[in-house]
């Protein structure tokens, strides 16, 4: 049962074993070593895939939290702006629904005495 060269075993390997009269080395040493190397690469690939999957999950989690924090911050800023507008309305006697003449009438009716 002779192993023939193919794309998996380099032609150099086949030529070296043939040149030394040891085609049996392909079957007994080189093929098992190549299989071990392939298995090792496969394990590394599986580990890398798992690692990337974990990183992707963590990235999604962080992005979700970041969006939630940005939305909460924006809501706080809107609430703070509304509070400041309400405070300004109380101080000035004007609101979004008050005209300047109405506010002036209200101010003049206040007794300073």
C-alpha positions as a Python dict, from the first residue, in 0.01 Angstrom:
ca = {
    (1, 'X'): (0, 0, 0),
    (2, 'X'): (204, 294, -132),
    (3, 'X'): (110, 652, -37),
    (4, 'X'): (122, 880, -340),
    (5, 'X'): (200, 1253, -332),
    (6, 'X'): (-92, 1490, -326),
    (7, 'X'): (-166, 1850, -234),
    (8, 'X'): (-170, 1763, 137),
    (9, 'X'): (176, 1612, 143),
    (10, 'X'): (428, 1834, -24),
    (11, 'X'): (602, 1709, -333),
    (12, 'X'): (932, 1783, -156),
    (13, 'X'): (838, 1534, 115),
    (14, 'X'): (761, 1265, -140),
    (15, 'X'): (1081, 1334, -333),
    (16, 'X'): (1295, 1327, -18),
    (17, 'X'): (1155, 994, 97),
    (18, 'X'): (1192, 848, -255),
    (19, 'X'): (1547, 984, -289),
    (20, 'X'): (1649, 808, 32),
    (21, 'X'): (1467, 491, -60),
    (22, 'X'): (1225, 526, 231),
    (23, 'X'): (871, 570, 94),
    (24, 'X'): (752, 392, 409),
    (25, 'X'): (834, 709, 610),
    (26, 'X'): (548, 891, 442),
    (27, 'X'): (302, 642, 582),
    (28, 'X'): (466, 582, 920),
    (29, 'X'): (594, 928, 1016),
    (30, 'X'): (487, 1207, 785),
    (31, 'X'): (116, 1130, 751),
    (32, 'X'): (68, 1093, 1130),
    (33, 'X'): (267, 1413, 1191),
    (34, 'X'): (57, 1596, 933),
    (35, 'X'): (-259, 1462, 1096),
    (36, 'X'): (-140, 1582, 1437),
    (37, 'X'): (-59, 1925, 1293),
    (38, 'X'): (-402, 1944, 1130),
    (39, 'X'): (-571, 1842, 1456),
    (40, 'X'): (-373, 2107, 1643),
    (41, 'X'): (-473, 2374, 1390),
    (42, 'X'): (-834, 2263, 1418),
    (43, 'X'): (-823, 2289, 1800),
    (44, 'X'): (-667, 2635, 1773),
    (45, 'X'): (-937, 2741, 1526),
    (46, 'X'): (-1215, 2614, 1753),
    (47, 'X'): (-1063, 2797, 2053),
    (48, 'X'): (-1024, 3117, 1850),
    (49, 'X'): (-1384, 3091, 1731),
    (50, 'X'): (-1507, 3046, 2089),
    (51, 'X'): (-1296, 3342, 2204),
    (52, 'X'): (-1432, 3565, 1925),
    (53, 'X'): (-1785, 3456, 2013),
    (54, 'X'): (-1730, 3554, 2378),
    (55, 'X'): (-1581, 3890, 2272),
    (56, 'X'): (-1878, 3951, 2042),
    (57, 'X'): (-2125, 3875, 2322),
    (58, 'X'): (-1940, 4110, 2557),
    (59, 'X'): (-1926, 4380, 2289),
    (60, 'X'): (-2301, 4354, 2235),
    (61, 'X'): (-2358, 4375, 2612),
    (62, 'X'): (-2136, 4682, 2646),
    (63, 'X'): (-2301, 4852, 2347),
    (64, 'X'): (-2648, 4787, 2489),
    (65, 'X'): (-2547, 4932, 2828),
    (66, 'X'): (-2381, 5228, 2657),
    (67, 'X'): (-2697, 5304, 2456),
    (68, 'X'): (-2910, 5275, 2769),
    (69, 'X'): (-2677, 5512, 2954),
    (70, 'X'): (-2683, 5760, 2664),
    (71, 'X'): (-3064, 5748, 2653),
    (72, 'X'): (-3085, 5798, 3030),
    (73, 'X'): (-2843, 6090, 3011),
    (74, 'X'): (-3042, 6248, 2728),
    (75, 'X'): (-3364, 6204, 2927),
    (76, 'X'): (-3199, 6366, 3231),
    (77, 'X'): (-3081, 6658, 3019),
    (78, 'X'): (-3432, 6706, 2878),
    (79, 'X'): (-3582, 6691, 3228),
    (80, 'X'): (-3320, 6934, 3357),
    (81, 'X'): (-3389, 7173, 3069),
    (82, 'X'): (-3763, 7152, 3141),
    (83, 'X'): (-3698, 7222, 3510),
    (84, 'X'): (-3482, 7522, 3420),
    (85, 'X'): (-3750, 7651, 3182),
    (86, 'X'): (-4014, 7614, 3455),
    (87, 'X'): (-3788, 7799, 3702),
    (88, 'X'): (-3729, 8077, 3451),
    (89, 'X'): (-4105, 8103, 3392),
    (90, 'X'): (-4172, 8138, 3764),
    (91, 'X'): (-3901, 8403, 3804),
    (92, 'X'): (-4000, 8603, 3496),
    (93, 'X'): (-4371, 8546, 3528),
    (94, 'X'): (-4374, 8415, 3172),
    (95, 'X'): (-4424, 8071, 3033),
    (96, 'X'): (-4460, 7929, 2687),
    (97, 'X'): (-4831, 8016, 2708),
    (98, 'X'): (-4795, 8372, 2838),
    (99, 'X'): (-4755, 8681, 2624),
    (100, 'X'): (-4543, 8977, 2730),
    (101, 'X'): (-4849, 9198, 2784),
    (102, 'X'): (-5011, 8941, 3013),
    (103, 'X'): (-4690, 8905, 3211),
    (104, 'X'): (-4653, 9282, 3237),
    (105, 'X'): (-5011, 9306, 3367),
    (106, 'X'): (-4936, 9041, 3626),
    (107, 'X'): (-4620, 9215, 3738),
    (108, 'X'): (-4793, 9550, 3776),
    (109, 'X'): (-5067, 9404, 3991),
    (110, 'X'): (-4815, 9283, 4246),
    (111, 'X'): (-4797, 9516, 4544),
    (112, 'X'): (-4451, 9620, 4658),
    (113, 'X'): (-4541, 9747, 4983),
}
